[in-house]
Amino acid sequence: MTTPDSFSHRDDGTPEGEWQRAFGERMPEQPQLGPAFFQNLGHLVVVAAHPDDETLGAAGLVARAGASGARVTVIVATSGEGSHPDAPDLGELARRREDETRCALAEVDPGATVHFLRLPDGRLSEHRFALAQAIAEVVGPDAMAGRGADRAGAGADAGLATDADATAGPAIGAGAAADADADADADAGASAPWHAPHRDRAGRHAAPSGADHPAGHGAGRPDANRPITDGTFGGRDERRGATVLVAPWVGDRHPDHAAAAVAASAVAQTAGLELLGYPIWLWHWARPADQGVPWARLRVLALDDSQRAAKARAVAAHASQVLPLGDAPDEEPLLHSGMLAHFARPFECFVVSADGESPKAAAERAVPSDSDDSTRATSVAPGVLHDGGVAADYFDALHRGADDPWGFESRWYEERKRAVLLASLPDRSYGEVLEVGSSTGVLSRALAARTSGRLVGVDVSEVAVERARERNADLQDVSFERMRVPAEWPSGSFDLVVVSEVGYYLDPPDLTGLIERILGSLTPLGAVICCHWRHPVAGRAIDGDGVHAVFADRPEFARLARHLEEDFVLDVLVRTPGESVARRERIV
């Protein structure tokens, strides 16, 4: 078997017997999803990156929820047309996979509602903002206003947004500044590699390429413009109770799964909803003793014989994935028998939020009234981007899936923004430079040309840090470290600190902590460069303008320069009182 970072669907994977033995040892103590969870459940919203994800990971949960009287909504982000990139008609494959999903859901909950967003398979990271908007609309306005436990979402009438009609936003990740400008109705014919571990023609794990996959998919399909919202199969009256979000687990080491997880987490944070993550590829690439297995946060849902049988029928409904698509070598089943064995268990597994609160405990909480804001505030689970370990899992998966996930090297927007930033530096060179959120080191290399001493880049993703090191290996006195700021901070003082596309991923206390860290290490004549995207960032408590306002409110800083346009804002800050470049050089 290949290493976890390069796993393939063709690998044998970890035998299910190993997992069964591990669960057998742990099951007596492993926390369960019990009756109280379903008694308090009003609306279950299941997010899938591809058709079949929801079946493999959560079909039993859907069946239990539907049987309990709860409302069930499934959001399928892509149509999975990348599962067989050499198929003669990718549009037909996408239609087939959507139909398979309808049939599978009918097996486990005939009353479920399904939405197909038809975002591009293999490039979901570029459409996380649109996905988050779609999830938010299904969850409903009451929940997004902080009343998620009070009603059961928007249901079948929700008008789900696509990137074509959503306000563009940056990629949801550390150091991100990419605008989500891909059109969800572009060509379906040039597909990204397969939806599981994205594969190249040889079947190995490969990064999706923007060059050979035009943005979006759907054009050329006969039904490309039909409504993306299906009606319910049966219909169910709205039941008062908690709304729970379910999405792929962020640590599954699949870029599309990670993107779906972060979009769901952003909505869960904003609305104060419980979020459960379902692993799929974890069972394939990991072994029970691996540190990456989240045993402490794993919750088990027992399935009875009828639920197991319904799930088996639902899995079989995805014939394009479990049976050969054709006779060609690259049309083999994408889910071999060893992989399918992981989903024939008499239970399903879900990963709870990083604070360790169990879904059962969340369901047993009393549903607070509209006025009980203090109770609600204490029940909001920390999201992906506020938890260092989970955030690192997400960003690591994202960088494994694409060489340039933010478009730093391919987008003129990014190249131009770097030029504006470099032109705004008030000094020709700096002795000591710190870049917070250095990502893959593209901006770092340009900053190094203006650095006479050392340059330190920090990022939460170890994979990004390794890429930055490789990119800048020929430069002296340039180093990169994996750190979670502001809890971690490099030693020494700095003449220049660059904070680009990071601030809105920090909660208010951490943003304040970041400023304190900067003030504690900035030299008397040093400068701070803040640069952030100005469009909405789904699920964040603060946007780019808000970040800059927090910096501006600090009396220790004077603004030396500002660049403001529709898409981004850049501020040059120095210690009060500050002196312009012209005055410093005695021109005025």
XYZ file of C-alpha atoms in Angstrom:
588
model
C 0.000 0.000 0.000
C 1.242 3.507 -0.748
C 1.825 6.084 1.966
C -1.246 7.933 3.233
C -0.218 11.065 1.329
C -0.348 9.228 -2.005
C -3.036 6.609 -1.520
C -4.987 5.291 -4.489
C -8.377 3.641 -4.795
C -6.519 0.716 -6.365
C -4.563 0.029 -3.176
C -5.791 -2.875 -1.089
C -6.100 -0.536 1.852
C -6.400 -1.489 5.490
C -8.366 -4.743 5.909
C -11.708 -4.267 7.611
C -10.748 -7.040 10.014
C -8.145 -4.748 11.590
C -10.786 -2.108 12.218
C -13.242 -4.672 13.575
C -10.673 -5.868 16.106
C -9.906 -2.292 17.136
C -13.582 -1.461 17.544
C -14.146 -4.691 19.435
C -11.565 -3.608 21.988
C -12.896 -0.059 22.256
C -16.636 -0.479 21.783
C -17.593 -0.856 25.453
C -16.151 2.612 26.178
C -16.748 4.261 22.781
C -19.449 6.973 23.145
C -22.670 6.330 21.246
C -25.272 8.361 19.400
C -28.295 7.314 21.417
C -32.067 7.860 21.470
C -31.840 11.344 23.021
C -30.025 12.600 19.941
C -32.921 11.651 17.683
C -35.623 12.726 20.128
C -34.277 16.279 19.996
C -33.460 16.288 16.269
C -35.609 18.503 14.057
C -33.560 18.837 10.850
C -30.608 16.767 9.683
C -28.582 18.489 6.942
C -26.091 16.144 5.267
C -23.394 17.610 3.024
C -21.655 15.389 0.453
C -18.702 16.382 -1.695
C -19.704 13.781 -4.316
C -22.633 11.467 -4.988
C -22.216 8.357 -2.778
C -20.350 10.145 0.048
C -23.601 10.626 1.943
C -24.495 6.956 1.425
C -21.151 5.505 2.445
C -20.701 7.762 5.446
C -24.172 8.542 6.739
C -26.921 6.399 5.166
C -27.668 4.756 8.505
C -27.892 8.140 10.212
C -30.253 9.371 7.497
C -32.436 6.282 7.970
C -32.538 6.718 11.745
C -33.293 10.431 11.459
C -36.081 9.917 8.945
C -37.642 7.151 11.001
C -37.586 9.413 14.054
C -39.680 12.019 12.238
C -36.865 14.492 11.692
C -36.541 16.325 8.422
C -33.594 15.282 6.241
C -31.922 17.419 3.584
C -28.936 16.244 1.543
C -26.691 18.711 -0.313
C -24.460 17.150 -2.984
C -21.755 19.629 -3.960
C -20.475 18.012 -7.169
C -21.990 15.485 -9.537
C -18.923 13.241 -9.356
C -18.193 13.330 -13.080
C -14.485 13.002 -12.321
C -14.793 9.425 -11.075
C -13.963 8.136 -14.572
C -12.090 10.966 -16.361
C -11.872 9.034 -19.636
C -15.572 8.205 -19.863
C -16.931 9.051 -23.336
C -19.725 11.290 -22.003
C -18.975 12.979 -18.696
C -22.275 14.825 -18.760
C -24.126 11.534 -18.959
C -21.971 10.142 -16.147
C -22.874 13.141 -13.981
C -26.587 12.647 -14.673
C -26.264 8.961 -13.887
C -24.571 9.629 -10.573
C -27.280 12.097 -9.572
C -29.955 9.518 -10.403
C -28.066 6.928 -8.352
C -28.095 9.297 -5.407
C -31.867 9.772 -5.685
C -32.363 6.011 -5.710
C -29.997 5.506 -2.783
C -31.753 8.124 -0.658
C -35.124 6.601 -1.476
C -33.879 3.365 0.082
C -32.971 4.945 3.427
C -35.414 7.872 3.705
C -38.116 8.353 1.046
C -38.996 11.704 2.661
C -35.555 13.237 2.208
C -34.903 16.313 0.070
C -31.810 16.409 -2.152
C -30.058 19.415 -3.705
C -27.436 19.078 -6.467
C -25.139 22.101 -6.684
C -23.139 20.779 -9.666
C -19.883 22.391 -8.671
C -16.770 21.037 -10.424
C -15.545 17.656 -9.224
C -11.954 17.907 -8.040
C -12.040 21.684 -7.618
C -14.403 22.147 -4.717
C -11.780 24.159 -2.836
C -12.379 26.968 -5.340
C -16.104 26.977 -4.557
C -16.204 26.748 -0.782
C -17.927 30.116 -0.493
C -20.763 29.033 -2.809
C -21.102 25.751 -0.919
C -21.252 27.557 2.422
C -23.957 29.864 1.057
C -25.963 26.869 -0.123
C -25.684 25.178 3.260
C -26.693 28.393 5.018
C -29.800 28.755 2.864
C -30.862 25.183 3.582
C -30.240 25.659 7.293
C -32.488 28.697 7.082
C -32.378 32.353 8.110
C -33.471 31.702 11.684
C -30.542 29.402 12.311
C -28.088 31.794 10.651
C -29.362 34.513 12.974
C -28.412 32.313 15.918
C -31.671 30.379 16.274
C -30.582 27.112 14.663
C -32.303 24.921 17.232
C -35.651 26.632 16.852
C -36.808 25.496 13.439
C -35.975 22.955 10.800
C -34.243 24.904 8.049
C -35.467 26.076 4.680
C -36.232 22.705 3.078
C -37.115 22.150 -0.536
C -37.859 25.791 -1.327
C -34.345 27.038 -0.577
C -32.801 28.762 -3.603
C -29.284 27.376 -3.466
C -26.573 29.733 -4.671
C -23.866 28.810 -7.157
C -20.648 30.686 -7.849
C -22.369 32.265 -10.848
C -24.737 34.201 -8.587
C -22.841 34.333 -5.294
C -20.598 37.136 -4.178
C -17.061 35.984 -4.781
C -15.043 35.255 -1.673
C -11.530 34.119 -0.875
C -10.577 30.521 -0.432
C -11.264 29.455 3.123
C -7.795 28.786 4.407
C -4.669 30.255 5.956
C -2.979 32.816 3.762
C -5.752 32.556 1.193
C -6.541 35.387 -1.148
C -8.005 33.500 -4.061
C -11.289 34.789 -5.406
C -13.914 32.110 -6.005
C -14.725 33.263 -9.498
C -15.288 29.984 -11.294
C -18.586 29.547 -13.125
C -20.590 26.539 -12.001
C -22.084 26.141 -15.472
C -18.890 25.834 -17.518
C -17.743 22.799 -19.475
C -18.257 19.349 -17.977
C -16.046 17.683 -20.511
C -12.616 18.390 -19.012
C -12.863 16.711 -15.651
C -10.488 16.732 -12.741
C -9.077 13.374 -11.671
C -11.251 10.947 -9.777
C -13.233 12.081 -6.753
C -11.601 9.783 -4.249
C -7.841 10.189 -4.113
C -7.642 12.376 -7.263
C -5.864 10.195 -9.761
C -3.768 10.702 -12.825
C -4.003 8.438 -15.869
C -1.853 5.864 -14.082
C -4.252 5.775 -11.178
C -1.982 7.419 -8.624
C -2.894 10.250 -6.303
C -2.535 13.473 -8.278
C -3.344 17.128 -7.785
C -6.230 18.530 -9.836
C -4.947 20.774 -12.564
C -6.659 24.056 -13.331
C -5.000 24.084 -16.741
C -6.751 20.982 -18.024
C -10.015 21.482 -16.114
C -11.939 24.626 -17.086
C -13.780 26.213 -14.183
C -17.093 24.607 -13.336
C -19.045 21.988 -15.185
C -22.425 21.577 -16.776
C -22.317 23.314 -20.135
C -22.968 20.845 -22.905
C -25.213 18.755 -20.687
C -28.807 18.666 -21.931
C -30.100 19.421 -18.427
C -27.425 21.897 -17.417
C -29.955 24.640 -16.748
C -32.657 22.627 -15.023
C -33.381 23.449 -11.367
C -30.731 22.204 -9.000
C -33.232 21.515 -6.222
C -35.199 18.277 -6.316
C -38.514 17.970 -4.504
C -38.872 15.687 -1.539
C -39.519 12.030 -2.244
C -42.351 11.888 0.242
C -42.464 15.029 2.349
C -42.501 15.458 6.082
C -43.996 18.066 8.341
C -41.525 20.408 9.965
C -40.705 19.299 13.507
C -39.409 21.654 16.125
C -35.977 20.605 17.325
C -32.248 20.921 16.823
C -30.676 21.364 13.400
C -27.550 19.222 13.022
C -25.017 19.503 10.195
C -23.220 16.401 8.908
C -20.330 16.632 6.447
C -17.210 14.740 5.377
C -14.567 14.669 8.079
C -11.942 17.375 7.568
C -9.076 14.936 8.197
C -10.093 12.467 5.465
C -7.072 13.504 3.352
C -9.189 14.272 0.314
C -9.214 17.905 -0.872
C -12.891 17.952 -1.867
C -13.883 16.366 1.444
C -11.824 18.936 3.328
C -13.408 21.794 1.365
C -16.906 20.509 2.151
C -15.963 20.119 5.813
C -14.726 23.681 6.124
C -17.768 25.130 4.350
C -20.042 23.222 6.735
C -17.944 24.266 9.725
C -18.219 27.928 8.751
C -22.017 27.666 8.759
C -22.047 25.652 11.972
C -19.957 28.297 13.708
C -22.145 31.147 12.561
C -25.406 29.443 13.496
C -24.190 27.690 16.629
C -25.056 24.242 15.271
C -23.688 20.816 16.084
C -21.385 19.487 13.328
C -20.642 15.792 12.815
C -17.926 14.631 10.420
C -18.079 11.279 8.662
C -14.805 9.616 7.622
C -14.668 7.702 4.340
C -11.072 7.355 3.150
C -9.693 7.232 6.683
C -10.653 3.550 6.828
C -8.650 2.941 3.644
C -5.365 4.775 4.270
C -5.073 4.659 8.064
C -4.507 1.869 10.525
C -6.168 1.756 13.945
C -2.974 2.626 15.836
C -2.178 5.675 13.695
C -2.134 9.030 15.455
C -4.378 10.475 12.745
C -7.347 8.360 13.863
C -9.574 10.617 16.019
C -10.589 7.953 18.545
C -11.214 10.470 21.323
C -13.771 12.362 19.230
C -15.348 9.355 17.508
C -19.007 8.611 18.198
C -20.721 5.384 17.128
C -24.251 4.978 15.776
C -25.552 1.405 16.049
C -27.634 0.138 13.115
C -30.248 -2.587 13.351
C -30.724 -5.253 10.678
C -33.296 -3.278 8.702
C -31.100 -0.171 8.657
C -28.071 -2.180 7.568
C -30.110 -3.776 4.783
C -31.386 -0.387 3.634
C -27.852 0.973 3.603
C -26.641 -2.036 1.605
C -29.329 -1.383 -1.001
C -28.387 2.287 -1.071
C -24.717 1.477 -1.631
C -25.654 -0.941 -4.423
C -27.672 1.857 -6.071
C -24.373 3.605 -6.865
C -23.709 1.128 -9.638
C -21.303 3.404 -11.518
C -18.963 3.185 -8.521
C -19.374 -0.411 -7.335
C -19.602 -2.116 -10.759
C -17.468 -1.702 -13.876
C -18.490 1.282 -15.954
C -17.397 -0.548 -19.090
C -14.863 -2.996 -20.447
C -11.854 -0.664 -20.641
C -9.089 -0.970 -18.007
C -9.847 2.493 -16.623
C -13.549 1.671 -16.233
C -13.049 -0.687 -13.304
C -15.160 -0.314 -10.135
C -13.982 2.644 -8.110
C -15.014 1.056 -4.807
C -13.555 -2.433 -4.562
C -14.817 -5.072 -2.170
C -12.207 -4.272 0.463
C -13.258 -0.639 0.522
C -16.962 -1.483 0.587
C -16.432 -3.773 3.590
C -15.829 -0.689 5.743
C -19.407 0.424 5.099
C -21.109 -2.890 5.786
C -20.523 -2.559 9.520
C -23.392 -2.752 12.007
C -22.591 0.853 12.970
C -21.475 4.200 11.543
C -18.873 6.558 12.945
C -18.890 10.332 13.281
C -16.286 12.775 14.540
C -17.577 15.473 16.886
C -16.386 19.061 17.109
C -12.958 19.758 18.467
C -14.156 20.791 21.903
C -15.003 17.144 22.563
C -18.685 17.706 23.244
C -20.588 14.639 22.172
C -23.578 14.846 19.826
C -25.609 13.127 22.533
C -24.756 15.877 25.006
C -25.565 18.521 22.423
C -28.919 16.896 21.656
C -29.782 16.612 25.346
C -29.229 20.325 25.898
C -32.408 22.266 26.468
C -33.286 24.209 23.338
C -32.748 27.857 24.375
C -35.336 30.491 23.652
C -34.697 33.423 21.318
C -33.838 35.575 24.289
C -31.491 33.090 25.947
C -28.364 34.370 24.237
C -26.056 33.554 27.134
C -26.958 29.863 27.031
C -26.506 29.747 23.278
C -23.134 31.422 23.383
C -21.728 28.718 25.629
C -22.969 25.948 23.344
C -21.254 27.075 20.127
C -18.577 24.549 19.291
C -15.244 25.898 18.073
C -14.919 25.576 14.307
C -12.247 24.128 12.140
C -10.270 27.338 11.774
C -10.137 28.002 15.515
C -8.637 24.622 16.336
C -4.968 24.303 15.477
C -4.869 20.536 14.948
C -8.041 20.355 12.871
C -7.096 23.469 10.896
C -3.728 21.905 10.119
C -5.475 18.717 8.912
C -7.646 20.738 6.570
C -4.885 22.925 5.139
C -2.542 19.956 4.811
C -5.195 18.060 2.824
C -5.820 21.096 0.656
C -2.154 21.486 -0.213
C -1.764 17.781 -0.890
C -4.587 18.030 -3.398
C -3.232 20.980 -5.394
C 0.203 22.478 -5.983
C -1.194 26.013 -5.991
C -4.564 25.932 -4.176
C -4.852 29.723 -3.861
C -3.770 30.561 -7.410
C -0.721 32.535 -6.255
C 1.206 31.500 -9.359
C -1.612 31.444 -11.915
C -3.872 34.424 -11.183
C -3.097 37.948 -12.343
C -5.139 39.152 -9.362
C -2.574 37.607 -7.007
C 0.443 38.741 -9.023
C -0.871 42.299 -9.156
C -1.686 42.338 -5.451
C 1.866 41.229 -4.622
C 3.211 44.064 -6.759
C 1.023 46.582 -4.918
C 2.204 45.232 -1.570
C 5.877 45.375 -2.523
C 5.515 48.891 -3.926
C 3.907 49.996 -0.643
C 6.855 49.025 1.564
C 8.180 52.285 3.062
C 11.822 51.100 3.120
C 14.053 49.797 0.393
C 15.190 46.886 2.527
C 14.641 45.369 5.973
C 16.955 43.542 8.289
C 14.463 41.142 9.917
C 11.150 40.196 8.268
C 8.241 38.053 9.522
C 5.475 36.808 7.215
C 2.414 35.508 9.073
C 0.569 32.974 6.909
C 3.381 32.326 4.443
C 1.550 29.472 2.688
C 3.691 28.054 -0.144
C 6.245 30.867 -0.030
C 5.410 32.774 -3.218
C 5.203 36.194 -1.550
C 8.045 35.137 0.740
C 10.412 34.891 -2.199
C 9.582 38.423 -3.303
C 9.989 39.721 0.259
C 13.363 37.995 0.536
C 14.649 40.261 -2.240
C 13.936 43.204 0.079
C 15.494 41.559 3.154
C 19.116 42.123 4.161
C 19.022 39.877 7.232
C 16.659 36.987 7.939
C 13.129 36.254 6.772
C 10.866 33.979 8.803
C 7.613 32.612 7.398
C 5.051 30.858 9.611
C 1.983 28.869 8.632
C -0.343 26.365 10.322
C 0.075 23.788 7.518
C 3.168 21.589 7.594
C 2.624 20.705 3.933
C 2.567 24.394 2.977
C 5.689 24.986 5.063
C 7.504 22.173 3.229
C 6.451 23.642 -0.136
C 7.736 27.050 0.953
C 11.042 25.530 2.004
C 11.427 23.761 -1.331
C 10.530 26.901 -3.281
C 13.080 29.026 -1.425
C 15.780 26.427 -0.761
C 18.344 28.442 -2.733
C 17.958 31.518 -0.516
C 20.086 32.135 2.539
C 18.681 33.292 5.871
C 15.130 32.347 4.849
C 13.289 29.880 7.094
C 9.761 28.554 7.469
C 8.128 27.135 10.568
C 4.810 25.476 11.296
C 3.139 27.618 13.954
C -0.341 28.485 15.129
C -0.438 32.208 15.829
C -0.808 33.924 18.199
C -0.353 31.000 20.606
C 3.003 30.325 18.959
C 5.400 33.036 17.796
C 8.987 33.146 16.518
C 11.713 34.576 18.708
C 13.485 37.855 18.079
C 12.431 41.269 16.807
C 11.336 42.266 13.316
C 11.629 45.375 11.171
C 8.720 44.278 8.962
C 5.713 42.094 9.744
C 3.418 41.079 6.866
C -0.109 39.879 7.685
C -1.817 38.962 4.418
C -5.188 37.155 4.182
C -4.976 35.753 7.701
C -6.807 38.110 10.039
C -10.376 37.043 9.279
C -9.578 33.452 10.193
C -8.870 34.483 13.789
C -11.592 34.985 16.357
C -11.575 38.385 18.125
C -9.413 37.284 21.100
C -6.829 35.729 18.784
C -6.824 38.793 16.517
C -6.128 40.945 19.559
C -3.457 38.450 20.583
C -1.867 38.718 17.136
C -1.638 42.504 17.446
C -0.075 42.176 20.899
C 2.478 39.736 19.509
C 3.334 42.135 16.688
C 3.711 45.089 19.043
C 5.925 42.990 21.286
C 8.358 42.107 18.498
C 8.221 45.136 16.152
C 11.327 47.336 16.222
C 10.861 51.071 16.951
C 11.118 52.036 13.275
C 9.442 48.881 11.992
C 6.405 48.589 9.730
C 3.376 46.293 9.545
C 1.692 45.443 6.240
C -1.932 44.283 6.475
C -3.605 43.093 3.283
C -7.021 41.399 3.124
C -9.869 40.469 0.811
C -12.859 42.814 1.210
C -15.709 40.584 0.019
C -17.683 38.443 2.503
C -15.957 35.404 3.930
C -18.517 32.712 4.712
C -18.936 31.914 8.368
C -16.309 34.310 9.693
C -17.044 36.636 12.582
C -15.079 39.447 10.929
C -14.274 40.414 7.338
C -11.219 42.073 5.835
C -12.425 45.606 6.514
C -13.167 44.569 10.086
C -9.653 43.224 10.537
C -8.168 46.513 9.367
C -10.514 48.452 11.633
C -9.216 46.489 14.650
C -5.637 47.371 13.716
C -6.591 51.012 13.109
C -8.220 51.280 16.526
C -4.908 50.632 18.249
C -3.318 53.918 19.372
C 0.134 52.368 19.056
C -0.202 52.391 15.258
C -0.205 55.234 12.750
C -1.331 54.570 9.202
C 1.406 55.548 6.786
C -0.391 54.495 3.582
C -3.562 52.811 2.378
C -4.524 51.138 -0.878
C -8.274 50.554 -1.169
C -10.211 48.978 -4.009
C -13.285 46.823 -4.407
C -11.477 43.534 -3.876
C -8.792 44.148 -1.264
C -7.474 46.682 1.225
C -3.825 47.209 2.117
C -2.599 49.299 5.068
C 0.951 50.270 5.971
C 1.198 50.795 9.734
C 4.090 52.139 11.783
C 4.511 53.052 15.411
C 2.908 56.333 16.412
C 3.390 59.106 15.398
C 4.859 57.909 12.107
C 6.701 59.797 9.418
C 6.149 59.695 5.674
C 8.882 58.535 3.331
C 9.220 62.001 1.798
C 9.571 63.668 5.213
C 12.043 61.057 6.323
C 14.187 61.822 3.294
C 13.786 65.567 3.861
C 11.987 66.119 0.562
C 9.315 68.114 2.398
